[in-house]
CSV table of C-alpha atoms and ligand atoms in Angstrom, one decimal:
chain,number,residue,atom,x,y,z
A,99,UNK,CA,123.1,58.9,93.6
A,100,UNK,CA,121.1,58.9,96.7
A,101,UNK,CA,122.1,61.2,99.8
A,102,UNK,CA,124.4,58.8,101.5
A,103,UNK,CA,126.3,57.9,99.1
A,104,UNK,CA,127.2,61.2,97.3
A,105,UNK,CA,128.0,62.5,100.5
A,106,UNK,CA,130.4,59.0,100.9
A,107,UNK,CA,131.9,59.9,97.3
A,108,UNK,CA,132.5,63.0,98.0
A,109,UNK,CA,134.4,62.3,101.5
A,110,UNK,CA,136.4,59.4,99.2
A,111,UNK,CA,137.2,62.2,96.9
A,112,UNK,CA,138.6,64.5,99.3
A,113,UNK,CA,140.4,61.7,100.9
A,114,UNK,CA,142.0,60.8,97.1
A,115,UNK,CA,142.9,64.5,96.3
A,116,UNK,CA,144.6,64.4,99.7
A,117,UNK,CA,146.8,61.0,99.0
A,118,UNK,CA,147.4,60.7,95.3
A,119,UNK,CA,149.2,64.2,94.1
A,120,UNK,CA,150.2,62.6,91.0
A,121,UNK,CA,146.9,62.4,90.0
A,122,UNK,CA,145.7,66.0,90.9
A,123,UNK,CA,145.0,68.3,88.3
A,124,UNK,CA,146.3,71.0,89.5
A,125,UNK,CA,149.5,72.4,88.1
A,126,UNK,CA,153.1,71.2,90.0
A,127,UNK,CA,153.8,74.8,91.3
A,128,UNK,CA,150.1,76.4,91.0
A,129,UNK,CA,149.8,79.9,89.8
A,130,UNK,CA,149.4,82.0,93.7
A,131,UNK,CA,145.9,83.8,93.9
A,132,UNK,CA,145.8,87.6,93.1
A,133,UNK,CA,146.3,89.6,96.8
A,134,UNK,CA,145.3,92.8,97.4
A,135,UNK,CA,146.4,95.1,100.0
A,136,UNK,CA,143.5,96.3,102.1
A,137,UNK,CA,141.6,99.0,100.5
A,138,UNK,CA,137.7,100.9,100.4
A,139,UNK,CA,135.1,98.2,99.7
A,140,UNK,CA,133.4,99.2,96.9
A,141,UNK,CA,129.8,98.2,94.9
A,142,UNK,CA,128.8,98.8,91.7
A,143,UNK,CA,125.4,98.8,90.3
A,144,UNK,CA,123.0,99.4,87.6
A,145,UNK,CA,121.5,103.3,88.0
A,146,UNK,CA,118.5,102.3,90.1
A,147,UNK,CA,120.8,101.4,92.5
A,148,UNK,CA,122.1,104.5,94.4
A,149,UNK,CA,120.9,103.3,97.3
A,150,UNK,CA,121.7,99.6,97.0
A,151,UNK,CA,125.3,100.5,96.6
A,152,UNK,CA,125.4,102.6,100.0
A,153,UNK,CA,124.1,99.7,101.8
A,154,UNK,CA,126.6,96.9,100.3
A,155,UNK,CA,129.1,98.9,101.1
A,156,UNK,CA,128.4,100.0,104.9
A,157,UNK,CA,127.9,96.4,105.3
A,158,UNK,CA,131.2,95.4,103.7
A,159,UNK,CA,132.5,98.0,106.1
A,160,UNK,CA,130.5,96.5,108.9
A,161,UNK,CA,132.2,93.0,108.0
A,162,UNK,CA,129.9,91.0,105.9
A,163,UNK,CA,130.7,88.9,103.3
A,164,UNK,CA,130.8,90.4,99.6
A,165,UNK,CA,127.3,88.6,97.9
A,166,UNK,CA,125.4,88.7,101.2
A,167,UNK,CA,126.1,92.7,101.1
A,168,UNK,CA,125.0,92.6,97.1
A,169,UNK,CA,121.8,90.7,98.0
A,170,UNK,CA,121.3,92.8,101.4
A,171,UNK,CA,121.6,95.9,98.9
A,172,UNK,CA,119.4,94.8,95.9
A,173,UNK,CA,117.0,94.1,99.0
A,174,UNK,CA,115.5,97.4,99.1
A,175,UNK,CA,114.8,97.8,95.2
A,176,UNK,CA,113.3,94.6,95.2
A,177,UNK,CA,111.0,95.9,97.9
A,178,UNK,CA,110.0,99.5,96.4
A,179,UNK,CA,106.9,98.7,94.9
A,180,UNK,CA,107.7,102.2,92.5
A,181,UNK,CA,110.9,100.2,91.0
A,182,UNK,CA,108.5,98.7,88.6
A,183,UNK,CA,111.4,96.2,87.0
A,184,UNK,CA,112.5,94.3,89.7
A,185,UNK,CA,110.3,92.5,93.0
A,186,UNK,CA,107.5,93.8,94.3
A,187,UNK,CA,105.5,96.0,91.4
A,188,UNK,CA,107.7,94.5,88.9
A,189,UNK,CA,105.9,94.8,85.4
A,190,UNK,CA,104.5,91.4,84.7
A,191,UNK,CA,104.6,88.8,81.7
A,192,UNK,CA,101.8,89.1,78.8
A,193,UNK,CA,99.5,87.0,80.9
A,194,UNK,CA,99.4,89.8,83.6
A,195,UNK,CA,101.8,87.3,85.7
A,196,UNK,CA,104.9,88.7,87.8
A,197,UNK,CA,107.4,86.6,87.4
A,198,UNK,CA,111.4,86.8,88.7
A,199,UNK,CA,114.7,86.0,87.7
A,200,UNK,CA,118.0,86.0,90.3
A,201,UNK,CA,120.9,84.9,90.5
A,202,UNK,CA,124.0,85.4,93.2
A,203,UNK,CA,127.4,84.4,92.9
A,204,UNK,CA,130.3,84.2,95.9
A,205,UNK,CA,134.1,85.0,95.0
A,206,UNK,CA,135.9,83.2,98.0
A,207,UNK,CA,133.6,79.8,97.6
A,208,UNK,CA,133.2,80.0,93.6
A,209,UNK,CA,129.8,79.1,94.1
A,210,UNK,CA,126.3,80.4,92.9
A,211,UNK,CA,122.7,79.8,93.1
A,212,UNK,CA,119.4,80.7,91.1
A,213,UNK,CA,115.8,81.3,90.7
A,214,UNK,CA,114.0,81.8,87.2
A,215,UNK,CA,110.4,82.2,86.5
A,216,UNK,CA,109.6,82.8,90.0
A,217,UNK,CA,106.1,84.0,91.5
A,218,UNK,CA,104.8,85.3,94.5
A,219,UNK,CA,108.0,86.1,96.1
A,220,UNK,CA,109.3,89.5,96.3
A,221,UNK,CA,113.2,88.8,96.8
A,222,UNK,CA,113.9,86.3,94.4
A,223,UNK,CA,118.0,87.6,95.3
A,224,UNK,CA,117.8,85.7,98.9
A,225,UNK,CA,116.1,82.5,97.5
A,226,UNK,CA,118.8,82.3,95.1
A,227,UNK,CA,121.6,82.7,98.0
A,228,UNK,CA,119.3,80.1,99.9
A,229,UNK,CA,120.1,77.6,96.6
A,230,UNK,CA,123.6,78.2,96.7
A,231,UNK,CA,124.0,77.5,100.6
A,232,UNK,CA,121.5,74.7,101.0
A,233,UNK,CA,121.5,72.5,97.5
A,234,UNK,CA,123.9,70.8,96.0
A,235,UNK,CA,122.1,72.8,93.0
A,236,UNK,CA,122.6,76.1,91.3
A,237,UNK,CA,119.3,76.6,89.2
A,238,UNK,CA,115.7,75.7,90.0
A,239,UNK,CA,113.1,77.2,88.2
A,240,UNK,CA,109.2,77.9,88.5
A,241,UNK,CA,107.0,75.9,90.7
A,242,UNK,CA,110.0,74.2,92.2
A,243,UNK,CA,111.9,77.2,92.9
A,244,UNK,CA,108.6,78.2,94.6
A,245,UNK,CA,108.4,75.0,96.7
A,246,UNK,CA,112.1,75.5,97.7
A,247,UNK,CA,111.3,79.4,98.8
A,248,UNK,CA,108.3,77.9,100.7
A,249,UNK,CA,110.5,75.4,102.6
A,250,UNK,CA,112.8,78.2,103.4
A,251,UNK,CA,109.9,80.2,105.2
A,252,UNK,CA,109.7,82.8,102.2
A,253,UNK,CA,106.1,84.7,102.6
A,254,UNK,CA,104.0,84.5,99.6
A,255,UNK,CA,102.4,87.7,98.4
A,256,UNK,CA,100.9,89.0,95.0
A,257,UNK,CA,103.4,91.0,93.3
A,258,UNK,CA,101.0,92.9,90.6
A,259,UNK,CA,100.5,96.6,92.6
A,260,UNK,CA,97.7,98.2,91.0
A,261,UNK,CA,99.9,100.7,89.3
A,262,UNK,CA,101.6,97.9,87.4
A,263,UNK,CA,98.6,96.0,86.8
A,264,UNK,CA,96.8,99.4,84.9
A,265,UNK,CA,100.8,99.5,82.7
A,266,UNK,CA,99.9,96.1,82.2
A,267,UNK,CA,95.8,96.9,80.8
A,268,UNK,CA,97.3,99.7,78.4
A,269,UNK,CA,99.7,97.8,76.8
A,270,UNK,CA,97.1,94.8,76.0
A,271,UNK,CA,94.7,97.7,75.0
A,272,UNK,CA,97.1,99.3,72.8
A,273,UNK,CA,99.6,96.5,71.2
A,274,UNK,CA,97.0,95.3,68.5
A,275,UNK,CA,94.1,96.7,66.6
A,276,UNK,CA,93.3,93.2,65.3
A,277,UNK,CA,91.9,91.9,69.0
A,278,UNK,CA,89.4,92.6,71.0
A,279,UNK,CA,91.3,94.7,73.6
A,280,UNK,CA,90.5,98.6,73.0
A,281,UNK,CA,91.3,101.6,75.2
A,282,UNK,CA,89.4,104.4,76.3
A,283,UNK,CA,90.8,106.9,73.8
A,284,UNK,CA,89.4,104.8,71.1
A,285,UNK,CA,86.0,105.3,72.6
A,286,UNK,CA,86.9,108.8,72.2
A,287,UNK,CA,87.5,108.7,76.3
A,288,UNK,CA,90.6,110.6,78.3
A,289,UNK,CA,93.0,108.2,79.4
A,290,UNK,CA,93.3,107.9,83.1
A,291,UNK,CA,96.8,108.7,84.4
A,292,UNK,CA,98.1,105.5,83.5
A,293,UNK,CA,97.4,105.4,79.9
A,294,UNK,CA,100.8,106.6,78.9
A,295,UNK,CA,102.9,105.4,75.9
A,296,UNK,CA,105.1,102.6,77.9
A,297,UNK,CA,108.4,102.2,75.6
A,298,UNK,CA,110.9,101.0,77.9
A,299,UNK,CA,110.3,97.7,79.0
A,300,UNK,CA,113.6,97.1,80.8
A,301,UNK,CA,114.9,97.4,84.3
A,302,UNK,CA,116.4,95.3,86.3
A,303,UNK,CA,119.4,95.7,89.3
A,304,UNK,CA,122.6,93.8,89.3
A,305,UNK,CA,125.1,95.2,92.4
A,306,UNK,CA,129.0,93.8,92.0
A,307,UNK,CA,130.7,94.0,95.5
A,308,UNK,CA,134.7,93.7,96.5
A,309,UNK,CA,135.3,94.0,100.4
A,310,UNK,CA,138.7,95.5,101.9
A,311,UNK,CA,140.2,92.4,100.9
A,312,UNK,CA,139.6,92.3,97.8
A,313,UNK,CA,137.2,89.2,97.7
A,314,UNK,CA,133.7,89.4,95.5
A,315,UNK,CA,130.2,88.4,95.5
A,316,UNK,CA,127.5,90.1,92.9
A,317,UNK,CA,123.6,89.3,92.5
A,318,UNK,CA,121.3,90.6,89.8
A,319,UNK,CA,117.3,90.4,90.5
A,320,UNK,CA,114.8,91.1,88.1
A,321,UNK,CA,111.3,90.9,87.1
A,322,UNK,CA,112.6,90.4,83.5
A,323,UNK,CA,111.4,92.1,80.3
A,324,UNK,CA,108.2,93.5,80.5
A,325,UNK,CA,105.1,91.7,78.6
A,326,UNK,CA,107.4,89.3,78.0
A,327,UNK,CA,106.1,85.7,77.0
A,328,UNK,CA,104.8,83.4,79.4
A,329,UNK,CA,107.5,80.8,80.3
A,330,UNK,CA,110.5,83.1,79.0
A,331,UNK,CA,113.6,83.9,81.1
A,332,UNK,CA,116.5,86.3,80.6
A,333,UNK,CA,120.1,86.8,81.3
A,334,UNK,CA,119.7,87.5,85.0
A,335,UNK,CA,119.5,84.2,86.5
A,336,UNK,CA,122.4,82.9,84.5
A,337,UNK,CA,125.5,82.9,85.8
A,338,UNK,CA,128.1,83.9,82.7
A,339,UNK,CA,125.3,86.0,81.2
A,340,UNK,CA,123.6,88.8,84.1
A,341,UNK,CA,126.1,87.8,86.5
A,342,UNK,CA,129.3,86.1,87.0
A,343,UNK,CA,132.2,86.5,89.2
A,344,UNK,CA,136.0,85.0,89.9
A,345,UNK,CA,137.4,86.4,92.8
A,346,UNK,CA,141.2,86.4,91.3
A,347,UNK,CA,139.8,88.9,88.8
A,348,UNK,CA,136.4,90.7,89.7
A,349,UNK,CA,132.7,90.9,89.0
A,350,UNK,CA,130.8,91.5,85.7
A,351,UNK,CA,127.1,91.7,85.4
A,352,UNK,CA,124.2,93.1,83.1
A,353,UNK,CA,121.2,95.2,82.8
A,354,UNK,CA,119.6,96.0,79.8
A,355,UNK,CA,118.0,93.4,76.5
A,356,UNK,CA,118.7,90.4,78.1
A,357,UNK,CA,118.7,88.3,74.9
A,358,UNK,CA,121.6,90.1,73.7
A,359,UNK,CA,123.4,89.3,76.4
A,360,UNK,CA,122.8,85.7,77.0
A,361,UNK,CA,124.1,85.2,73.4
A,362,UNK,CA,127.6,86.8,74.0
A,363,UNK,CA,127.5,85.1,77.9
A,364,UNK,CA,128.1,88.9,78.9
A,365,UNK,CA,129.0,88.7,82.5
A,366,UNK,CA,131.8,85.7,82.1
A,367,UNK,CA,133.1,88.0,78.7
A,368,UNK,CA,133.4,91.2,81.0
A,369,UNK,CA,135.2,89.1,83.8
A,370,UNK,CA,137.0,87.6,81.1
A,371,UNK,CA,138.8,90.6,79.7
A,372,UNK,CA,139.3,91.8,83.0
A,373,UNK,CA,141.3,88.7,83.9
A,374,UNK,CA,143.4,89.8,80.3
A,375,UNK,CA,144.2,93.0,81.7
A,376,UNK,CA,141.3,95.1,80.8
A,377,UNK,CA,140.1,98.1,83.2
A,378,UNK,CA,136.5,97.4,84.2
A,379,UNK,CA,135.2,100.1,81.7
A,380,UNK,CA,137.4,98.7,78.9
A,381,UNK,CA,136.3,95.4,79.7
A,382,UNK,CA,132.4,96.1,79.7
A,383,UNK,CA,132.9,98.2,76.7
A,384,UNK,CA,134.7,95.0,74.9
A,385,UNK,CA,131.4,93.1,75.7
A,386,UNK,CA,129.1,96.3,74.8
A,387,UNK,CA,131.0,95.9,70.7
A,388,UNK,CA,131.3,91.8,71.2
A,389,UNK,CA,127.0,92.3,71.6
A,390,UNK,CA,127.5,94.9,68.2
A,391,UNK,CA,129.3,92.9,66.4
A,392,UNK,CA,126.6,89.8,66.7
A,393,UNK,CA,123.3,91.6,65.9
A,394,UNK,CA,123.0,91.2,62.8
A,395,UNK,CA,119.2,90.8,62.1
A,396,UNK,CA,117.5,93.4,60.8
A,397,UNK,CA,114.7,93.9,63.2
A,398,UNK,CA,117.3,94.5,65.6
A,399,UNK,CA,119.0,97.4,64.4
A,400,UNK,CA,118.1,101.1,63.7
A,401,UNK,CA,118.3,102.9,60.1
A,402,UNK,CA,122.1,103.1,60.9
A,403,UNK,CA,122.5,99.8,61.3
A,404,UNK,CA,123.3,100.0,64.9
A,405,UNK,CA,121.5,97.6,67.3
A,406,UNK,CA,118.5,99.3,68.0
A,407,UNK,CA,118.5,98.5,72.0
A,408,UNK,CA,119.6,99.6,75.0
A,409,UNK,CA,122.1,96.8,76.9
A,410,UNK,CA,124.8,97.9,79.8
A,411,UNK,CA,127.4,95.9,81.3
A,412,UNK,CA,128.8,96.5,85.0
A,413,UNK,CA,132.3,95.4,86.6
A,414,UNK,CA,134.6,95.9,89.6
A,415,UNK,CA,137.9,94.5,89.8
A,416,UNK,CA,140.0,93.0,92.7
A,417,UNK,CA,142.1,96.1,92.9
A,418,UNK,CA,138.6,97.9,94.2
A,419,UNK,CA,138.3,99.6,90.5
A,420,UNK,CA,134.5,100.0,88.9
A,421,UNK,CA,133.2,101.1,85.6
A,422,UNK,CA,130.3,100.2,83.5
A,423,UNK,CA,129.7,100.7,79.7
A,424,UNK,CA,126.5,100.7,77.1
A,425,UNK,CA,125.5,100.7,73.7
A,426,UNK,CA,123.7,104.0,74.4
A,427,UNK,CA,124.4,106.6,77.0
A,428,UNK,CA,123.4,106.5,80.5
A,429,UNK,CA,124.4,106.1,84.1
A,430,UNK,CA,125.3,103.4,86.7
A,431,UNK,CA,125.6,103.9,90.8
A,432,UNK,CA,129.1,103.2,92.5
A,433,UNK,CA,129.7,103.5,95.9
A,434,UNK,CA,133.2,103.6,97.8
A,435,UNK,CA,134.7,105.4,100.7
A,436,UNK,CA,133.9,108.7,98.8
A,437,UNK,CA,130.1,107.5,98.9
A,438,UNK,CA,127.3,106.7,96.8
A,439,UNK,CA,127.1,108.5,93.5
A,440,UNK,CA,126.1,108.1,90.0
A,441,UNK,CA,128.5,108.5,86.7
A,442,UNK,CA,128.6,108.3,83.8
A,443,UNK,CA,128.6,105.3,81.6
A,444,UNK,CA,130.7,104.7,78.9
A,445,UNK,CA,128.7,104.5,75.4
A,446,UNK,CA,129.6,102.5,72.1
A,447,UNK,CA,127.2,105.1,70.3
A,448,UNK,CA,126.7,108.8,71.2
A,449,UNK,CA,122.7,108.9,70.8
A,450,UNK,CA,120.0,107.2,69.6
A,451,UNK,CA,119.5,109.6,67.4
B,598,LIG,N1,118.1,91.9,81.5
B,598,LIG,C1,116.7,91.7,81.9
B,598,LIG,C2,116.1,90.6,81.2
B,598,LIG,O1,116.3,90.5,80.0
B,598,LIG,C3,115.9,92.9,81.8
B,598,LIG,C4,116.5,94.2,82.0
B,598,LIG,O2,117.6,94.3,82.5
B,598,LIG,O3,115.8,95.2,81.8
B,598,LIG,O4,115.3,89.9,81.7
């Protein structure tokens, strides 16, 4: 449909909503939204996200809508070329390529916009608010999210720091002894600094925001799995599975084995029970046992049986209540009038052990 004319059906369609109420599909005496009294605004985020919570929430304070405080807040983890998981210094694919995944989501509007398999940008979070407001899109991937960032201004910049780039050389020296990548140590050599066993190949933030009045916005930006496969993308730019919101319930969102979580669509799940009457912790922990529950395959789980990964779930409700849960134990950042700490997660499993 070419620009004129959507933009001419949708006018007709707002001018047939308006005149024929037989035909609307809303209910005869619609169900009122959830109000909340005024209250603290409050943001909840993953645990690398202390100080991405304080600023979502003095901006809240200050005004500003819920997901342009999440995004505003993820801004400076994104920038911090030491938060090897997310933006700048983000850990890259197995081709030595950095590549990012975001996506944002707005209560009030019910809209949300996306970026996956992004390079050269280092705040993947605003190009995906950039989608929501200026396309009548919600997800565009790789080279044309690129060309879309370019068109907004965005600066391109490489995103490989050198300290990633060496995490990067050890893992290709050490994953195989049937190629032709070898590292020092089997030369008999020291390792430098950076030759360090590099387990964990998580990280990622997601921040969930509610303002005084109880509307929501939440964004999750990542640099994805590290070593990952050229082309792949995870939970975080997909709305229902890193991130979701519905401002008459609350916001969910994930950090953590992404695969796991696109294939219980975590964040909708979490906002989901939340909407059935769940707490936020109860709700994430339903998700955390829903994700359980579906591994099945034995590569995935441990000699107990239990999924042998690390996934964490995040979510505020209307009321201005938080609480995140795992599969393993852990922490996640709140921030309210009380200010920015970090608790305590709620665990499906005691230990690894
Ligand atoms: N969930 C992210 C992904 O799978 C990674 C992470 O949170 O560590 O891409």
């Amino acid at each position: 449909m070419s620009d004129l004319s959507r933009r001419k059906f949708l006018r007709a369609a707002a001018v047939g909503a308006a005149v024929t109420p037989a035909c609307s599909v809303a209910p005869a005496a619609a169900a009122p939204s959830v109000r909340v009294r005024r209250q603290s605004p409050i943001a909840v985020a993953s645990s690398n996200g202390l100080e991405a919570v304080r600023i979502a929430v003095e901006r809240m304070q200050a005004g500003m809508r819920p997901v342009d405080a999440a995004v505003a807040g993820v801004e400076v983890v994104e920038n911090d070329p030491n938060d090897n998981s997310v933006g700048l210094g983000g850990l890259p694919n197995e081709r030595g390529i950095v590549t990012l995944d975001s996506c944002v989501m707005d209560g009030p509007s019910g809209l949300g916009g996306a970026v996956a398999h992004l390079q050269n940008i280092k705040n993947p979070a605003q190009v995906a608010l950039k989608v929501m407001r200026h396309t009548d899109h919600v997800l565009l991937v790789a080279e044309g999210a690129l060309e879309f960032a370019r068109a907004h201004g965005f600066r391109e910049q490489d995103l490989l720091t050198d300290a990633s780039r060496k995490i990067w050389l050890e893992w290709l020296e050490k994953r195989s002894s049937v190629d032709d990548w070898i590292s020092p140590e089997e030369n008999g050599e020291h390792g430098t600094e950076w030759f360090q066993k590099y387990k964990d190949k998580t990280g990622t933030i997601h921040l969930g925001a509610v303002d005084a009045n109880g509307d929501v916005g939440s964004c999750t930006t990542t640099s994805g799995l590290a070593f990952k496969l050229n082309g792949r993308v995870g939970d975080s730019p997909l709305l229902g599975c890193g991130n979701y919101c519905d401002n008459d319930v609350g916001t969910g969102g994930s950090t953590g084995r992404g695969e796991a979580c696109i294939l219980v669509n975590g964040a909708a799940f979490t906002v989901h029970q939340m909407a059935l009457g769940k707490s936020p912790t109860d709700a994430c922990l339903e998700t955390v046992k829903r994700v359980a529950r579906m591994t099945r395959v034995a590569r995935l789980l441990d000699a107990k049986g239990r999924p042998d990964f690390q996934v964490k779930f995040y979510a505020t409700d209307k009321r201005g209540r938080a609480g995140a849960a795992a599969m393993y134990p852990g922490k996640f950042a709140v921030c309210d009038d009380s200010g920015p700490r970090l608790e305590d997660l709620a665990a499906l499993f005691d230990s690894r052990d």
